[in-house]
Amino acid sequence: MVNRRELDPESGPGAAFGARLRRLRDERDWTQEELGVRLGCSGSHVSAVEIGRRSPTRRFATAVDRVFGTGDQFERQSLAVRQTALLEGFPEYLGHEARAAEIRLYEVGVIPGLLQTPEYASALGDSTVKRGVALREQADERVALVAQRQASLGRTPLPLIIVVLDESCLLRPIGDDALMSAQFTRLLEFSEQPNTVVQVAPFSIGVRRPMTLPVTILTMPDRSLMSYAESANRGHLERDSASVLPILTAYHQLQAESLTRPASLGMIRHLRKGTP
């Protein structure tokens, strides 16, 4: 076949998805255009997915499963492809987060995903699309991922969730006033749950602040520790409990320097009313 690009399924999740798609298409002797008609898209779209130039959306993968009668195999495989758009270490972290007995968060500049309203998460996603950092499909997947992570918090037994928010998380406006007001309400409702603690680390801590970068610390059911932190371009999942202990100590120091729970909630209430 003229100009038929060879595919290496070992080169990554996208290549594996594309190679499998092409193999099943070839077995039926369909052209890309013929498969596109069955999937409800163009032949050029099929081509772009096969050679890895375009990531398969969940909708596309579901249609492929329907056409080839493969259950949900392509849908599940497409998740691995889309997760490559996430920072290194984060997909693995999510699996541990969903099983953790205790979750400790420290965030700077933005409300953490586990506490975001759908509108807040969508506003952040819209921003990444406008700045050209992510495609619309990727932004939508990340918003859906926020909802999935939040849903997992309702598991039994309930995990203990401790959140320390840098004051910048509250003062950085995302969207309009109504969106921020709803987000503050969400924080207050979250703090009322029996398994949660929310504190604010005010700017006034100054040099006494023991942590400057966001971090998440997980205590697993067997009491082992993990931590996850991100830089601009990559994430790091630390699985060695001994290495995580100093981070946990710094987190306890941060809590001691932060506002008390009542004072933290009082600050959030004032901000919701528009009173700095």
Phi, psi and omega in degrees: 000133184292135175057031178275115183283133176286141182248138177248098184297346181274353186279350178161169181301321180294319179293322179295318178297312182296319181295320179292321178299314180296319182299314180293326177293317180296323180299331179263000178059040178261144170281168177298324179294319180294320177292322179301320178300317181290330181271346183083031178217181182274160176295327179293328176294316177301316180300317182296324178288319182299320183267003175083012179282338178227135179283142178286126175285167178297321180297317179297313182296322178297321178294322178297315177301320180294315183293319184265356179065042184254026178066240176239024186295314180290325178299315180292323179292326180293333178298319178297325178294312184291330180291345176293344176282346177277162181294150178306134178093337186289316178304318178294320179303319183302322179296322179287322179301322183290348180245353188295144175277329180221138179233122177244125184241141166229125184231150181232128170085343182207145176296131181296151185306322182296344183245002184283144168284160177302323181292321178295314179298320180293322179297319176296319179296317179300322180296319180294326178291314181297326180276358179076015181280330182217155172282160179302319180299319180293319179297318179295322179296321181292322176296317178297324180295322177302314181296320180295318180296318179296320181297326182291344180289345179275012182291167179244129356286157180295136176283148171283129182235116179246127185234126172246119181256124169299146183305331180298333178299324184275330186269344179281116182284130175238116183076203182267182183298322181296320179296315181293323178298317178295324179293320177296321177298319178300318179297318181294318179295320179299319183291342181278350180288147186292344183251020184231153172223131177236126177229157177246131174265103186286159178301331184295348176301324178059230184287351179281356180289116184280348181227140180241342182247150178300147178204152173235134178241127180250134168252118184277167181305332178271010178074008173287158185245147172221154174224152178224131179219154183235145167254194183295326189239356182204160176245161180225123176257116179261120184257352183273114184303321181298325179285335182277335184306314177299327178292319178295321177298316178297325179294318177298321177295321178298317178300319181295326181277341183284169176296152175296166180302311179300319180293323179296315180293328176296319177298317181296320179296318179297318179294323178296327178279354182087016180255111181292000000 
